[in-house]
GROMACS .gro file of C-alpha atoms in nm:
model
  340
    1MET     CA    1   0.013   0.024  -0.030
    2LYS     CA    2   0.078   0.387  -0.084
    3ASN     CA    3   0.180   0.579   0.176
    4LEU     CA    4  -0.167   0.825   0.220
    5VAL     CA    5   0.139   1.161   0.209
    6LYS     CA    6   0.519   1.124   0.124
    7PHE     CA    7   0.839   1.178   0.291
    8GLY     CA    8   1.143   1.304   0.121
    9VAL     CA    9   1.524   1.368   0.230
   10GLY     CA   10   1.694   1.736   0.201
   11ILE     CA   11   2.038   1.612   0.051
   12PRO     CA   12   2.397   1.825   0.249
   13THR     CA   13   2.414   1.951  -0.140
   14GLY     CA   14   2.480   2.341  -0.059
   15THR     CA   15   2.380   2.331   0.275
   16GLU     CA   16   2.736   2.288   0.459
   17GLY     CA   17   2.809   2.653   0.700
   18LEU     CA   18   2.390   2.667   0.639
   19ILE     CA   19   2.179   2.364   0.792
   20TYR     CA   20   2.499   2.134   0.879
   21PRO     CA   21   2.851   2.221   1.022
   22VAL     CA   22   3.173   2.291   0.783
   23PRO     CA   23   3.225   2.040   0.696
   24PHE     CA   24   2.927   1.796   0.685
   25ALA     CA   25   2.915   1.572   0.412
   26THR     CA   26   3.176   1.493   0.071
   27ALA     CA   27   2.984   1.482  -0.261
   28ARG     CA   28   2.964   1.097  -0.250
   29ASP     CA   29   2.787   1.136   0.109
   30ASN     CA   30   2.449   1.279  -0.055
   31ILE     CA   31   2.475   1.009  -0.289
   32LYS     CA   32   2.515   0.743   0.023
   33ILE     CA   33   2.246   0.912   0.228
   34SER     CA   34   2.001   0.883  -0.128
   35ILE     CA   35   2.064   0.504  -0.113
   36ALA     CA   36   2.003   0.467   0.280
   37ALA     CA   37   1.599   0.681   0.230
   38GLU     CA   38   1.494   0.441  -0.076
   39ALA     CA   39   1.636   0.174   0.133
   40LEU     CA   40   1.379   0.361   0.440
   41GLY     CA   41   1.092   0.379   0.255
   42PHE     CA   42   1.134   0.732   0.198
   43ASP     CA   43   0.909   0.853  -0.188
   44SER     CA   44   1.186   1.129  -0.288
   45VAL     CA   45   1.553   1.305  -0.201
   46TRP     CA   46   1.605   1.687  -0.234
   47GLY     CA   47   1.937   1.878  -0.340
   48ASN     CA   48   2.006   2.200  -0.260
   49ASP     CA   49   2.130   2.510  -0.422
   50HIS     CA   50   2.402   2.764  -0.344
   51VAL     CA   51   2.692   2.845  -0.487
   52SER     CA   52   2.932   3.136  -0.275
   53THR     CA   53   2.938   3.150   0.050
   54GLN     CA   54   2.731   3.387   0.225
   55HIS     CA   55   2.898   3.665   0.420
   56TYR     CA   56   2.750   3.542   0.808
   57VAL     CA   57   2.853   3.170   0.661
   58ARG     CA   58   3.247   3.266   0.660
   59GLU     CA   59   3.199   3.493   0.923
   60GLU     CA   60   3.084   3.183   1.144
   61PHE     CA   61   3.375   2.952   1.026
   62ASN     CA   62   3.707   2.896   0.976
   63GLN     CA   63   3.685   2.711   0.646
   64PRO     CA   64   3.491   2.788   0.338
   65PRO     CA   65   3.158   2.516   0.301
   66ASN     CA   66   3.133   2.265   0.012
   67TYR     CA   67   2.874   2.342  -0.188
   68TYR     CA   68   2.774   2.085  -0.500
   69SER     CA   69   2.656   2.028  -0.795
   70PRO     CA   70   2.305   1.976  -0.778
   71LEU     CA   71   2.247   1.850  -1.103
   72LEU     CA   72   2.521   1.653  -1.162
   73THR     CA   73   2.483   1.477  -0.753
   74LEU     CA   74   2.119   1.354  -0.902
   75ALA     CA   75   2.276   1.234  -1.132
   76SER     CA   76   2.502   1.016  -1.008
   77ILE     CA   77   2.228   0.865  -0.762
   78ALA     CA   78   2.002   0.851  -0.997
   79GLU     CA   79   2.252   0.570  -1.137
   80ASN     CA   80   2.257   0.455  -0.802
   81THR     CA   81   1.852   0.418  -0.666
   82THR     CA   82   1.565   0.220  -0.891
   83LYS     CA   83   1.230   0.393  -0.742
   84LEU     CA   84   1.339   0.794  -0.491
   85LYS     CA   85   1.273   1.045  -0.681
   86LEU     CA   86   1.513   1.355  -0.750
   87GLY     CA   87   1.363   1.715  -0.658
   88THR     CA   88   1.552   2.000  -0.624
   89ALA     CA   89   1.471   2.274  -0.324
   90LEU     CA   90   1.615   2.455  -0.487
   91LEU     CA   91   1.720   2.515  -0.788
   92VAL     CA   92   1.804   2.899  -0.800
   93ILE     CA   93   1.672   3.010  -1.108
   94PRO     CA   94   1.836   3.365  -1.194
   95PHE     CA   95   2.145   3.234  -1.199
   96ARG     CA   96   2.121   3.016  -1.522
   97ASN     CA   97   1.999   3.031  -1.899
   98PRO     CA   98   1.643   2.886  -1.900
   99VAL     CA   99   1.716   2.763  -2.227
  100MET     CA  100   1.983   2.528  -2.022
  101ILE     CA  101   1.770   2.471  -1.777
  102ALA     CA  102   1.501   2.305  -2.014
  103LYS     CA  103   1.845   2.096  -2.198
  104GLU     CA  104   2.006   2.026  -1.823
  105LEU     CA  105   1.652   1.904  -1.648
  106ALA     CA  106   1.527   1.698  -1.993
  107THR     CA  107   1.852   1.526  -1.958
  108LEU     CA  108   1.843   1.413  -1.550
  109ASP     CA  109   1.460   1.334  -1.632
  110GLN     CA  110   1.581   1.133  -1.942
  111LEU     CA  111   1.867   0.942  -1.753
  112SER     CA  112   1.602   0.838  -1.477
  113ASN     CA  113   1.401   0.738  -1.677
  114GLY     CA  114   1.100   1.020  -1.564
  115ARG     CA  115   1.194   1.094  -1.186
  116VAL     CA  116   1.272   1.450  -1.166
  117ILE     CA  117   1.112   1.744  -1.026
  118ALA     CA  118   1.203   2.047  -1.036
  119GLY     CA  119   1.161   2.314  -0.736
  120VAL     CA  120   1.224   2.676  -0.813
  121GLY     CA  121   1.267   2.922  -0.655
  122LEU     CA  122   1.507   3.322  -0.611
  123GLY     CA  123   1.798   3.189  -0.399
  124ALA     CA  124   1.751   3.351  -0.080
  125TYR     CA  125   2.004   3.544  -0.046
  126ARG     CA  126   2.046   3.801  -0.294
  127GLU     CA  127   2.453   3.856  -0.181
  128GLU     CA  128   2.510   3.543  -0.371
  129PHE     CA  129   2.334   3.643  -0.622
  130VAL     CA  130   2.552   3.990  -0.663
  131ALA     CA  131   2.805   3.789  -0.569
  132MET     CA  132   2.810   3.617  -0.967
  133PHE     CA  133   2.658   3.927  -1.155
  134GLY     CA  134   2.868   4.214  -0.981
  135SER     CA  135   2.767   4.548  -1.024
  136LYS     CA  136   2.496   4.412  -1.271
  137ALA     CA  137   2.330   4.260  -0.996
  138LYS     CA  138   2.178   4.577  -0.929
  139GLU     CA  139   1.935   4.629  -1.287
  140MET     CA  140   1.833   4.252  -1.213
  141HIS     CA  141   1.534   4.241  -1.069
  142ARG     CA  142   1.450   3.797  -0.979
  143GLY     CA  143   1.113   3.805  -0.930
  144ASN     CA  144   1.158   3.975  -1.317
  145MET     CA  145   1.379   3.658  -1.392
  146ILE     CA  146   1.209   3.365  -1.249
  147ASP     CA  147   0.876   3.485  -1.478
  148GLU     CA  148   1.052   3.544  -1.783
  149SER     CA  149   1.194   3.177  -1.739
  150LEU     CA  150   0.931   2.953  -1.605
  151TYR     CA  151   0.735   3.073  -1.970
  152ILE     CA  152   1.046   3.034  -2.151
  153LEU     CA  153   1.067   2.659  -1.974
  154ASP     CA  154   0.691   2.614  -2.029
  155GLN     CA  155   0.682   2.704  -2.374
  156LEU     CA  156   1.003   2.484  -2.460
  157PHE     CA  157   0.865   2.176  -2.321
  158LYS     CA  158   0.532   2.249  -2.566
  159GLU     CA  159   0.657   2.351  -2.887
  160GLU     CA  160   0.823   2.286  -3.096
  161VAL     CA  161   1.049   2.551  -3.189
  162PHE     CA  162   1.017   2.877  -2.953
  163SER     CA  163   1.133   3.264  -2.987
  164TYR     CA  164   1.055   3.553  -2.614
  165GLU     CA  165   1.225   3.873  -2.604
  166GLY     CA  166   1.184   3.966  -2.306
  167LYS     CA  167   1.417   4.222  -2.061
  168TYR     CA  168   1.607   3.924  -1.949
  169PHE     CA  169   1.640   3.709  -2.234
  170ASP     CA  170   1.608   3.661  -2.553
  171VAL     CA  171   1.578   3.353  -2.786
  172LYS     CA  172   1.533   3.295  -3.155
  173ASP     CA  173   1.341   3.019  -3.320
  174VAL     CA  174   1.497   2.722  -3.060
  175GLN     CA  175   1.477   2.372  -3.083
  176THR     CA  176   1.568   2.181  -2.827
  177TYR     CA  177   1.562   1.763  -2.759
  178PRO     CA  178   1.490   1.506  -2.662
  179ARG     CA  179   1.169   1.702  -2.386
  180PRO     CA  180   1.145   1.519  -2.019
  181VAL     CA  181   1.025   1.157  -2.077
  182GLN     CA  182   0.708   1.296  -1.812
  183ASN     CA  183   0.405   1.516  -1.960
  184PRO     CA  184   0.340   1.773  -1.763
  185PHE     CA  185   0.665   1.842  -1.618
  186PRO     CA  186   0.712   1.837  -1.230
  187ILE     CA  187   0.830   2.239  -1.202
  188TYR     CA  188   0.737   2.339  -0.783
  189ILE     CA  189   0.820   2.679  -0.722
  190GLY     CA  190   0.955   2.823  -0.389
  191GLY     CA  191   0.872   3.109  -0.175
  192ASN     CA  192   0.617   3.138   0.110
  193ALA     CA  193   0.496   3.513  -0.044
  194GLU     CA  194   0.209   3.585  -0.302
  195ALA     CA  195   0.405   3.571  -0.621
  196GLY     CA  196   0.510   3.245  -0.502
  197LYS     CA  197   0.086   3.116  -0.462
  198LEU     CA  198   0.083   3.299  -0.841
  199ARG     CA  199   0.351   3.162  -0.934
  200THR     CA  200   0.224   2.797  -0.838
  201ALA     CA  201  -0.092   2.800  -1.022
  202LYS     CA  202  -0.011   2.916  -1.346
  203TYR     CA  203   0.304   2.722  -1.353
  204GLY     CA  204   0.356   2.499  -1.079
  205GLN     CA  205   0.281   2.055  -1.027
  206GLY     CA  206   0.380   2.154  -0.691
  207TRP     CA  207   0.406   2.452  -0.421
  208LEU     CA  208   0.692   2.408  -0.206
  209PRO     CA  209   0.729   2.693   0.090
  210ALA     CA  210   0.986   2.655   0.359
  211VAL     CA  211   0.912   2.612   0.763
  212LEU     CA  212   0.543   2.700   0.762
  213THR     CA  213   0.263   2.636   0.998
  214PRO     CA  214   0.001   2.477   0.928
  215GLU     CA  215  -0.247   2.783   0.944
  216GLU     CA  216   0.004   2.962   0.706
  217VAL     CA  217  -0.064   2.634   0.483
  218LYS     CA  218  -0.402   2.634   0.500
  219LYS     CA  219  -0.422   2.987   0.369
  220GLY     CA  220  -0.129   2.911   0.116
  221VAL     CA  221  -0.314   2.637  -0.026
  222GLU     CA  222  -0.674   2.826  -0.032
  223ASP     CA  223  -0.475   3.154  -0.166
  224ILE     CA  224  -0.337   2.933  -0.462
  225GLY     CA  225  -0.678   2.803  -0.524
  226GLU     CA  226  -0.830   3.135  -0.602
  227PHE     CA  227  -0.545   3.189  -0.848
  228CYS     CA  228  -0.640   2.854  -1.033
  229VAL     CA  229  -0.939   3.019  -1.108
  230GLN     CA  230  -0.778   3.246  -1.340
  231PHE     CA  231  -0.590   3.029  -1.551
  232ASN     CA  232  -0.845   2.743  -1.524
  233ARG     CA  233  -0.666   2.500  -1.336
  234ASN     CA  234  -0.796   2.242  -1.097
  235PRO     CA  235  -0.612   2.398  -0.785
  236GLY     CA  236  -0.663   1.971  -0.676
  237GLU     CA  237  -0.445   1.854  -0.924
  238ILE     CA  238  -0.132   2.083  -0.710
  239ASP     CA  239   0.115   1.879  -0.470
  240ILE     CA  240   0.158   2.076  -0.182
  241ALA     CA  241   0.486   2.048  -0.029
  242PRO     CA  242   0.654   2.214   0.255
  243GLN     CA  243   1.008   2.177   0.340
  244LEU     CA  244   1.011   2.141   0.679
  245VAL     CA  245   1.288   2.117   0.973
  246ILE     CA  246   1.317   1.777   1.224
  247SER     CA  247   1.446   1.704   1.506
  248ILE     CA  248   1.355   1.417   1.605
  249ALA     CA  249   1.455   1.176   1.990
  250LYS     CA  250   1.315   0.973   2.233
  251THR     CA  251   1.189   1.287   2.503
  252ARG     CA  252   1.045   1.579   2.369
  253GLU     CA  253   1.296   1.824   2.591
  254GLU     CA  254   1.585   1.625   2.388
  255GLY     CA  255   1.452   1.695   2.034
  256VAL     CA  256   1.425   2.055   2.117
  257SER     CA  257   1.817   2.073   2.264
  258ARG     CA  258   1.897   1.916   1.978
  259PHE     CA  259   1.736   2.142   1.762
  260GLU     CA  260   1.831   2.468   1.946
  261SER     CA  261   2.196   2.382   1.898
  262SER     CA  262   2.148   2.240   1.555
  263GLN     CA  263   2.331   2.489   1.268
  264THR     CA  264   2.046   2.464   1.153
  265TYR     CA  265   1.851   2.703   1.414
  266LYS     CA  266   2.147   2.962   1.339
  267HIS     CA  267   1.946   2.938   0.968
  268LEU     CA  268   1.735   2.984   1.051
  269GLU     CA  269   1.776   3.310   1.240
  270SER     CA  270   1.959   3.392   0.900
  271LEU     CA  271   1.683   3.392   0.714
  272LYS     CA  272   1.403   3.644   0.896
  273LYS     CA  273   1.525   3.939   0.624
  274SER     CA  274   1.426   3.676   0.353
  275THR     CA  275   1.194   3.313   0.342
  276LEU     CA  276   1.119   3.361   0.659
  277LYS     CA  277   1.029   3.786   0.631
  278ASN     CA  278   0.736   3.874   0.860
  279GLN     CA  279   0.712   3.552   0.983
  280ASP     CA  280   0.676   3.482   1.422
  281THR     CA  281   1.074   3.336   1.341
  282GLN     CA  282   0.976   3.271   1.778
  283THR     CA  283   0.778   2.946   1.720
  284TYR     CA  284   1.013   2.659   1.557
  285GLU     CA  285   0.866   2.453   1.742
  286ASN     CA  286   0.490   2.487   1.564
  287ARG     CA  287   0.614   2.541   1.159
  288ASN     CA  288   0.886   2.254   1.227
  289LEU     CA  289   0.890   1.847   1.296
  290ILE     CA  290   1.058   1.861   1.713
  291GLY     CA  291   0.950   1.615   1.974
  292THR     CA  292   0.881   1.273   2.031
  293PRO     CA  293   0.760   1.072   1.697
  294ASP     CA  294   0.402   1.080   1.921
  295GLU     CA  295   0.416   1.464   1.914
  296ILE     CA  296   0.616   1.399   1.550
  297GLY     CA  297   0.306   1.242   1.422
  298GLU     CA  298   0.040   1.395   1.594
  299LYS     CA  299   0.251   1.740   1.364
  300ILE     CA  300   0.205   1.544   1.047
  301GLN     CA  301  -0.183   1.511   1.097
  302GLU     CA  302  -0.204   1.828   1.150
  303TYR     CA  303  -0.011   1.932   0.790
  304ILE     CA  304  -0.194   1.715   0.647
  305LYS     CA  305  -0.548   1.838   0.758
  306ALA     CA  306  -0.500   2.115   0.619
  307GLY     CA  307  -0.371   1.977   0.296
  308VAL     CA  308   0.005   1.893   0.234
  309THR     CA  309   0.081   1.602   0.020
  310THR     CA  310   0.390   1.572   0.031
  311PHE     CA  311   0.730   1.645   0.306
  312SER     CA  312   0.927   1.739   0.081
  313GLY     CA  313   1.326   1.751   0.168
  314LEU     CA  314   1.349   1.764   0.505
  315LEU     CA  315   1.597   1.873   0.714
  316PHE     CA  316   1.723   1.638   0.972
  317ALA     CA  317   1.877   1.874   1.262
  318ASN     CA  318   2.200   1.662   1.309
  319ASN     CA  319   2.547   1.792   1.285
  320THR     CA  320   2.711   1.457   1.119
  321VAL     CA  321   2.632   1.241   0.809
  322ASP     CA  322   2.619   0.942   1.048
  323GLU     CA  323   2.317   1.101   1.303
  324MET     CA  324   2.182   1.233   1.021
  325LEU     CA  325   2.134   0.855   0.886
  326GLU     CA  326   2.050   0.703   1.247
  327SER     CA  327   1.760   1.009   1.247
  328MET     CA  328   1.617   0.921   0.930
  329GLN     CA  329   1.567   0.536   0.983
  330PHE     CA  330   1.423   0.662   1.396
  331PHE     CA  331   1.206   0.862   1.196
  332SER     CA  332   1.097   0.618   0.893
  333GLU     CA  333   1.087   0.338   1.179
  334GLU     CA  334   0.867   0.542   1.447
  335VAL     CA  335   0.650   0.788   1.202
  336MET     CA  336   0.659   0.746   0.862
  337SER     CA  337   0.556   0.310   0.917
  338LYS     CA  338   0.233   0.482   1.057
  339PHE     CA  339   0.122   0.696   0.674
  340SER     CA  340   0.129   0.361   0.502
   0.00000   0.00000   0.00000
């Protein structure tokens, strides 16, 4: 019997210094974690996308974090797994030319026989965008860039030959094959703000917000449903797939202590000016999965009632790969098994 709800694991392709300490994982540790995830019954793995070290991370650590290419890492994972979905959470669209994004996603979908989910977003740190584009970044609006890119991606996967002229991208008579195995190709839109919900209704097969309470998820689902009317879409076909932190332990006190002593906690604090802007971040326990298996199971039920269908890229609050693998197994045996 299939799970009533799906569960995914966030792999450390771009989370050292953010979610995890420096150093944390080798490139091949991502494969090791993914093989374990498939064996434990997780539905998917999700790789994050960073290129340049953030300022606060440089100040905290005396060595740079390792940021691995998410799509290249997922290609290797595809060769070492058979059923696991391969997701990005999130692929930062403004870093890339959309024609190349289309080519790489289609190739990965072909290599994996249709197992790719492209979670996409703006990127949480504008400083990283500036690092890539320098003074030119002042003239670039990431929201407008992602809107142009999503339109181009959508058309490239539909049209035989495609041309487009916009503010940021100008393509002429593009014909790119092969197409992805999946049709429609699953693009999940990241972001907690209204713009992300609108993009989800227009282009997304899923909505991938971060660290929301069940009540906030429910409100987001309602908003997306209203936006879907504009585009003649059925909101019931959109996967509601928030990304949350998980700190599971035998006692609540241990779960809270592990969370508060983790690098993950510091990362959430750093997001107060971006992803978690205008949110009460003092209520971390209400917007994550923290505590005993029974407490986490009850919280999952609240999220399901709010409309969640996938827990994408769960971020385990651990400080070593071995601890992460132990938590994954504990969660699989004591929580996931009850949702099948």
